[in-house]
PDB file of C-alpha atoms in Angstrom:
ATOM      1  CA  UNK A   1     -45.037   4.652 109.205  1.00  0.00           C
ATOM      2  CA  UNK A   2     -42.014   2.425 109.315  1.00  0.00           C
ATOM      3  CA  UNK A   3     -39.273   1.593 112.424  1.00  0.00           C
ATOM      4  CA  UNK A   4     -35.959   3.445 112.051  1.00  0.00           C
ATOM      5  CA  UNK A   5     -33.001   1.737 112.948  1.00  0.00           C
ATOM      6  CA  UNK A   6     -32.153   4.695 115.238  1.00  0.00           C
ATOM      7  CA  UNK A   7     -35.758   3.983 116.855  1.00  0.00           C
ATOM      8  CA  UNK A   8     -37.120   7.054 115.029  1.00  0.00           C
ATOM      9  CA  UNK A   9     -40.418   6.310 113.364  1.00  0.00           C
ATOM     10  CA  UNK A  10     -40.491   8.301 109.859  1.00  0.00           C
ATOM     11  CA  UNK A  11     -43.202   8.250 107.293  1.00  0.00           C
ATOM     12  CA  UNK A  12     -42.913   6.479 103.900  1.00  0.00           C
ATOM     13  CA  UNK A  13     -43.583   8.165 101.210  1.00  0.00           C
ATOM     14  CA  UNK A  14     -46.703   6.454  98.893  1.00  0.00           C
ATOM     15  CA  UNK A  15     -46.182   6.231  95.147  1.00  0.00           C
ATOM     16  CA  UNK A  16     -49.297   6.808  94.475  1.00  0.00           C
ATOM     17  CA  UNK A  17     -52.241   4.370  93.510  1.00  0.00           C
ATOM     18  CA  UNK A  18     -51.932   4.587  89.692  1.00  0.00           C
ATOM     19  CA  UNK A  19     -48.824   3.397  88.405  1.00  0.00           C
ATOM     20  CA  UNK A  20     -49.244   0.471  90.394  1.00  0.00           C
ATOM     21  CA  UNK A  21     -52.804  -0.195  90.655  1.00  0.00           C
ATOM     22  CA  UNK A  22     -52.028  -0.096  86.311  1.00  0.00           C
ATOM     23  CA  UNK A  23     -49.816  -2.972  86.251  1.00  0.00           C
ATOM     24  CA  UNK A  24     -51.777  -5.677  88.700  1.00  0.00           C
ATOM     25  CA  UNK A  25     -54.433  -7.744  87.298  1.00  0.00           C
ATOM     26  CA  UNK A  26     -56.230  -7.740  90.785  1.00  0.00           C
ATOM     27  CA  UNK A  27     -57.457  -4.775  89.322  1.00  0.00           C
ATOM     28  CA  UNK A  28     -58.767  -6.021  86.273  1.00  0.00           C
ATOM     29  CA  UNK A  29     -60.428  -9.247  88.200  1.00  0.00           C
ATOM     30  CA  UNK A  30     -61.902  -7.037  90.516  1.00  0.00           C
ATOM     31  CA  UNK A  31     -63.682  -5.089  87.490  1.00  0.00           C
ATOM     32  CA  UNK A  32     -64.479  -8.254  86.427  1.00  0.00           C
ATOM     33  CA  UNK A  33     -66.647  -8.904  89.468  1.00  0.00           C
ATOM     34  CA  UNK A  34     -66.419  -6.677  91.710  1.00  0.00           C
ATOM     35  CA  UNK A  35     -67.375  -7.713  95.393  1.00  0.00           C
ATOM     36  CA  UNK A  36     -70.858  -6.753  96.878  1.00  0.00           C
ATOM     37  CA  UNK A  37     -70.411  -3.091  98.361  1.00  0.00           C
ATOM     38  CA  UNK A  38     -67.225  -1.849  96.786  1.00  0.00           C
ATOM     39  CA  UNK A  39     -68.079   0.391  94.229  1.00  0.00           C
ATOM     40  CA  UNK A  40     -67.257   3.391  96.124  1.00  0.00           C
ATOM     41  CA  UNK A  41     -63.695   1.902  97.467  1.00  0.00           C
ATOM     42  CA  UNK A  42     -63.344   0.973  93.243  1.00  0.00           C
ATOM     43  CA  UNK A  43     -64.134   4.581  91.594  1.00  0.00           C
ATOM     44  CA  UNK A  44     -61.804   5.743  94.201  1.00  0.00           C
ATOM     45  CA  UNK A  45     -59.220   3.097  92.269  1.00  0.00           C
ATOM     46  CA  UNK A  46     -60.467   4.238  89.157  1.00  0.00           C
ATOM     47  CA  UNK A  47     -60.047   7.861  89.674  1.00  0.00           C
ATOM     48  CA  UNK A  48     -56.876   7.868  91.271  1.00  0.00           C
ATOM     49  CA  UNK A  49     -55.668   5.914  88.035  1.00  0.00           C
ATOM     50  CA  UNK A  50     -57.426   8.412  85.288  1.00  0.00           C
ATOM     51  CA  UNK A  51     -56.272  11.332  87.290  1.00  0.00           C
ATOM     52  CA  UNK A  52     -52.062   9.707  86.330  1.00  0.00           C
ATOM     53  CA  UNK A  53     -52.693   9.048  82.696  1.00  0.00           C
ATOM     54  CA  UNK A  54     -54.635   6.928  80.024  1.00  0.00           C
ATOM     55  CA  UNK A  55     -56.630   3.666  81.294  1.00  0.00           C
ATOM     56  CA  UNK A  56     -55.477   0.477  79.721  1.00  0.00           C
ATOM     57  CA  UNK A  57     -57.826   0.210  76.842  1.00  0.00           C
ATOM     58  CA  UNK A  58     -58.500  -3.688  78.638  1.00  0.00           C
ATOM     59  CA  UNK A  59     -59.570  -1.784  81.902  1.00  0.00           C
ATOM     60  CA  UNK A  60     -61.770   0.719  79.998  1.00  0.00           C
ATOM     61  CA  UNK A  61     -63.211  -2.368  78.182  1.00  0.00           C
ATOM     62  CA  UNK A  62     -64.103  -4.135  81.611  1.00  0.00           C
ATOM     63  CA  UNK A  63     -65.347  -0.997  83.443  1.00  0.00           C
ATOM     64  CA  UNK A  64     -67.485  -0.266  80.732  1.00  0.00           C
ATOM     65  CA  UNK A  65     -68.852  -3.477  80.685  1.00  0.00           C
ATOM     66  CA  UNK A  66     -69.382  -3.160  84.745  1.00  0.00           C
ATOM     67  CA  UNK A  67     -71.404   0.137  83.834  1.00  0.00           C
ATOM     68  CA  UNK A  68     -73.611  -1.705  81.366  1.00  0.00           C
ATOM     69  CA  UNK A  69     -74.069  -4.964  83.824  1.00  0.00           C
ATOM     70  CA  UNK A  70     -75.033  -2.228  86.947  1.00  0.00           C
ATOM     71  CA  UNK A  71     -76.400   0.702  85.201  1.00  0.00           C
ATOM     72  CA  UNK A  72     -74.284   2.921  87.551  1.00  0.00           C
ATOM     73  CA  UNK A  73     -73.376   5.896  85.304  1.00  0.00           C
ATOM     74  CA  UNK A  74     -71.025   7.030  87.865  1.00  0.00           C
ATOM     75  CA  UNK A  75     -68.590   4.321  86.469  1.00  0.00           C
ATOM     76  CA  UNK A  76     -68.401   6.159  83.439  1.00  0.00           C
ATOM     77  CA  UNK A  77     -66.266   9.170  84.869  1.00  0.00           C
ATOM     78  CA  UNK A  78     -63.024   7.902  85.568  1.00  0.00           C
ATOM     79  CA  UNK A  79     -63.007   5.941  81.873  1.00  0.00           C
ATOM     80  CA  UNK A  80     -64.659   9.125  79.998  1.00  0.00           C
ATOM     81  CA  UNK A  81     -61.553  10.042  78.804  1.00  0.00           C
ATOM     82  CA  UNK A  82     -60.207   6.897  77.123  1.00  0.00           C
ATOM     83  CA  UNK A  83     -63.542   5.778  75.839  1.00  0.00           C
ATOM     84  CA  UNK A  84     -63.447   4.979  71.857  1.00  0.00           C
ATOM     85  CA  UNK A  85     -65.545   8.398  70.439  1.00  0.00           C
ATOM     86  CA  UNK A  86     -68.476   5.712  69.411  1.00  0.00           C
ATOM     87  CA  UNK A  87     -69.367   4.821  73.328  1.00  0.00           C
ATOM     88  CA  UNK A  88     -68.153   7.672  74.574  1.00  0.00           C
ATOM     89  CA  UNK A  89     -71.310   9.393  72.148  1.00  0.00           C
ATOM     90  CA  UNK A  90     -73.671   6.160  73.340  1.00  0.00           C
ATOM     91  CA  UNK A  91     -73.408   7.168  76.865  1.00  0.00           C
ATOM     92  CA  UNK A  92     -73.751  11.075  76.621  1.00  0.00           C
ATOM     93  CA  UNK A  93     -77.353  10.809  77.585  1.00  0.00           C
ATOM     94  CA  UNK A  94     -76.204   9.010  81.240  1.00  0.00           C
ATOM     95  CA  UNK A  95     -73.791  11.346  81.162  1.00  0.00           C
ATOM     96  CA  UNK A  96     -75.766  14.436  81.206  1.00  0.00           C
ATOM     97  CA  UNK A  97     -77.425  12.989  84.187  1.00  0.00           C
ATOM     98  CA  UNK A  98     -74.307  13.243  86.388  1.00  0.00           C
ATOM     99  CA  UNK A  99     -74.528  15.344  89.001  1.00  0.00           C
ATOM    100  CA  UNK A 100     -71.517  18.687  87.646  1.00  0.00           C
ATOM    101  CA  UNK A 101     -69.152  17.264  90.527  1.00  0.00           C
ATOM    102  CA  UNK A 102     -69.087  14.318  88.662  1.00  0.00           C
ATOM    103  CA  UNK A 103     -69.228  15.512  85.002  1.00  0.00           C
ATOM    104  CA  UNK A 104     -66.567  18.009  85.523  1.00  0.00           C
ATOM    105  CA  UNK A 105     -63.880  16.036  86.495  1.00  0.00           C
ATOM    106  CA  UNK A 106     -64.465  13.673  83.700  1.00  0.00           C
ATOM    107  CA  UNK A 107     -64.095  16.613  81.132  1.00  0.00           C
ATOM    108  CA  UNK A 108     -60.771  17.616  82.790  1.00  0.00           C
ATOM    109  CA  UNK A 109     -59.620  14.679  82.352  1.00  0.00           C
ATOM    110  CA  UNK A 110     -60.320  13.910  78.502  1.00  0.00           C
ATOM    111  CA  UNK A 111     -59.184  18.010  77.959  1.00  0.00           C
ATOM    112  CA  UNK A 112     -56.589  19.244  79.952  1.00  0.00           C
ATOM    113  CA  UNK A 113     -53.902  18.442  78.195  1.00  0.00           C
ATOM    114  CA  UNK A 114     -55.227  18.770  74.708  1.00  0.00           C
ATOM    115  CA  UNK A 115     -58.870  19.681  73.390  1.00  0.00           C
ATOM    116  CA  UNK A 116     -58.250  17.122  71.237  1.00  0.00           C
ATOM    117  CA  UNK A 117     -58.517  14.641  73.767  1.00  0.00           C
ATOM    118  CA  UNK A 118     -56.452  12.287  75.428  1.00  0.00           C
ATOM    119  CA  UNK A 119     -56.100   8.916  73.803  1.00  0.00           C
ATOM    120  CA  UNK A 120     -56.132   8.414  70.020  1.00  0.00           C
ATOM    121  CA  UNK A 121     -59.794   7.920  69.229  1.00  0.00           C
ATOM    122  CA  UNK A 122     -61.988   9.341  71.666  1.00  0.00           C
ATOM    123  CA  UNK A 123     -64.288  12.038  71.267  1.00  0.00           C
ATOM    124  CA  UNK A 124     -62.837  15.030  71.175  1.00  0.00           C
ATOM    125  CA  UNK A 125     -64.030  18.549  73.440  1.00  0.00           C
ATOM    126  CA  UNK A 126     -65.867  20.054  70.230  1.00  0.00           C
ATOM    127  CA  UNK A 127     -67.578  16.933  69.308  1.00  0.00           C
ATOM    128  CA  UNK A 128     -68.615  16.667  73.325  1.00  0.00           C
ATOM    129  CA  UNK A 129     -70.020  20.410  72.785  1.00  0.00           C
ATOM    130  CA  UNK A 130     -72.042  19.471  69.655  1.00  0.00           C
ATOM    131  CA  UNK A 131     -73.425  15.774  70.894  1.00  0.00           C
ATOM    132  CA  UNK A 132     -74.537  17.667  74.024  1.00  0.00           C
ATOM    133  CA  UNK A 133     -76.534  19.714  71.676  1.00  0.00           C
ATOM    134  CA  UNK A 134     -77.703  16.690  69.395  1.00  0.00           C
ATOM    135  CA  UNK A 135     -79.247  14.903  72.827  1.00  0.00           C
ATOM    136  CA  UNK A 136     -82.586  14.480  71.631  1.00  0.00           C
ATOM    137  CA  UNK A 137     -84.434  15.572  75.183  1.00  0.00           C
ATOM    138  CA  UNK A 138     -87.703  13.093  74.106  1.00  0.00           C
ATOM    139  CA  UNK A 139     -85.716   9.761  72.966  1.00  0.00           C
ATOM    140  CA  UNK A 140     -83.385  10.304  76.111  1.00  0.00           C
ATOM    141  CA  UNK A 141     -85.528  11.331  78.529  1.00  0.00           C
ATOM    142  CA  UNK A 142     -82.776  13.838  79.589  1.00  0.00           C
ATOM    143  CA  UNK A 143     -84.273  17.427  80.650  1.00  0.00           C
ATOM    144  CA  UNK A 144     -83.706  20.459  78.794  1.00  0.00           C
ATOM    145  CA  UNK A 145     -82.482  21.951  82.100  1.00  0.00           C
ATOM    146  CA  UNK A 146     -79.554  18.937  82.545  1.00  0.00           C
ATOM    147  CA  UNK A 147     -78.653  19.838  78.226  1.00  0.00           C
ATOM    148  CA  UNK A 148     -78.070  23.376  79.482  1.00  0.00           C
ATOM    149  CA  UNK A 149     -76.303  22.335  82.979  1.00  0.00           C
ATOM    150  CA  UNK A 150     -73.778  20.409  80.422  1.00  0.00           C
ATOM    151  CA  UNK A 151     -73.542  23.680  77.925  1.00  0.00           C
ATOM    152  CA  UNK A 152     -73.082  25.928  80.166  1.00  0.00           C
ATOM    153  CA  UNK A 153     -70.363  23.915  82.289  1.00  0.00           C
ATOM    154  CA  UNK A 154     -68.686  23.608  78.708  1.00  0.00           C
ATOM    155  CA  UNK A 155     -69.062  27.811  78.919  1.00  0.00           C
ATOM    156  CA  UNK A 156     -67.081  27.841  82.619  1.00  0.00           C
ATOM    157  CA  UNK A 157     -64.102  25.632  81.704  1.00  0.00           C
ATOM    158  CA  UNK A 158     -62.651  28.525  79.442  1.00  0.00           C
ATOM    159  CA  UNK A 159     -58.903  26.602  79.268  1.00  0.00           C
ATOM    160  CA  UNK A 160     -60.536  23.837  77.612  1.00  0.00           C
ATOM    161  CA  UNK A 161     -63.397  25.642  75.519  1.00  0.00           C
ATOM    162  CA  UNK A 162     -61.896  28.534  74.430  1.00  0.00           C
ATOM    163  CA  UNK A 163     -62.881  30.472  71.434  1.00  0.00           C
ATOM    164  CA  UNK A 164     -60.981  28.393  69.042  1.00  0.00           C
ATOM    165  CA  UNK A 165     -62.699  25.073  70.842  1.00  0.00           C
ATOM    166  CA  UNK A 166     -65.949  26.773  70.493  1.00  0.00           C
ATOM    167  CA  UNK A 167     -65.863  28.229  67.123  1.00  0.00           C
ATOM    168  CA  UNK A 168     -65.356  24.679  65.424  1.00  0.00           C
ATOM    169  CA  UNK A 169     -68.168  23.743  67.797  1.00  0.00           C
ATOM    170  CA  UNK A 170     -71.041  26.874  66.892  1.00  0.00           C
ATOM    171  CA  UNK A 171     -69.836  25.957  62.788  1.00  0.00           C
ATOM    172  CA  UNK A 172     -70.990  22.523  63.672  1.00  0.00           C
ATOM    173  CA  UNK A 173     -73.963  23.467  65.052  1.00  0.00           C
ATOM    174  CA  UNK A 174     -74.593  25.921  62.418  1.00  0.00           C
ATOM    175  CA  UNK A 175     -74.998  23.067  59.432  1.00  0.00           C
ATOM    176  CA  UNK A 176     -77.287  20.583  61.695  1.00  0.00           C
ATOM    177  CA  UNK A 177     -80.973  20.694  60.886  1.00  0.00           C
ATOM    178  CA  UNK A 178     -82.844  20.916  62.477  1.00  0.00           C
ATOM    179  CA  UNK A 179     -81.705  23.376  65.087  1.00  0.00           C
ATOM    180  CA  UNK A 180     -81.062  21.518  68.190  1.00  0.00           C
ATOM    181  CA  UNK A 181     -83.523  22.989  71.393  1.00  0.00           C
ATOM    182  CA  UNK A 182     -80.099  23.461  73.619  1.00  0.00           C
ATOM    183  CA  UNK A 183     -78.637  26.024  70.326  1.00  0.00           C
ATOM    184  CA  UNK A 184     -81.940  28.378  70.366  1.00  0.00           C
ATOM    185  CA  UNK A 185     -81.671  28.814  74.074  1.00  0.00           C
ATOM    186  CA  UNK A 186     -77.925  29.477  74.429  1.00  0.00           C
ATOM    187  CA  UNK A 187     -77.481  31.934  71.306  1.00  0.00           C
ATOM    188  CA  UNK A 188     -80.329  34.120  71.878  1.00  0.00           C
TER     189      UNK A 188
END
């Protein structure tokens, strides 16, 4: 709220966290090193930024590099979408862990706009299908039953995977051999 010169108090209008949140470096420093007991307050920074448009590639470099110093996979949501296809592929495994309410915001992010993705060079939503198939369950220590949570959450989000998405996806699958576990479950 802000004083009116007629003694009215009015509300202002915010602009929104992500166009300006973009352009500070306090951002960036606070990535860097972020203070004891502000993750929460800085995924709500991070979100709030992916949900306006592409992550400086310097940002996603920084909060990946948070993720790797913490181990907190939940850092890995708000960047998902502008991660280079190589770490995007490395982190699939911490992915899959994610609770849905946190892996399906990251996929709306990368695909809404295009299946494609959303920033030259990341992973596209076919080539998240298939590496969610290639998860191998023993390296990874990921369950079957997460592999199939991912798969099937693929299966829901029809305006991203639809048939075309998945048919370039199944003739992917088709040509790996072995047959990955998650493939013999779902096309029975």
């Amino acid at each position: 709220f802000f004083q009116a010169e007629d003694g009215i108090r009015a509300v202002e209008r915010s602009r929104g966290l992500g166009d300006v949140y973009k352009r500070q470096p306090a951002v960036l420093s606070v990535v860097e090193g972020p203070p004891r007991g502000s993750e929460i307050l800085l995924l709500l920074v991070l979100h709030s930024m992916a949900e306006k448009g592409p992550l400086p590639p310097r940002l996603v470099r920084a909060v990946q590099s948070l993720h790797r110093k913490t181990g907190d996979a939940r850092f890995l949501v708000p960047i998902f979408a502008d991660m280079p296809k190589a770490d995007a592929i490395d982190c699939l495994p911490k992915f899959a862990e994610l609770p849905e309410t946190a892996r399906k915001p990251a996929i709306l992010n990368a695909f809404a706009e295009d299946p494609q993705g959303r920033t030259e060079g990341s992973i596209t939503a076919s080539e998240l299908f298939v590496r969610l198939h290639l998860i191998d369950e023993q390296k990874t220590g990921v369950s079957l039953k997460k592999l199939i949570e991912c798969t099937n959450l693929c299966f829901q989000l029809k305006e991203i995977y639809n048939s075309t998405v998945l048919s370039v996806s199944i003739q992917q699958l088709v040509q790996v051999s072995p047959s990955p576990p998650t493939t013999n479950l779902q096309f029975r």
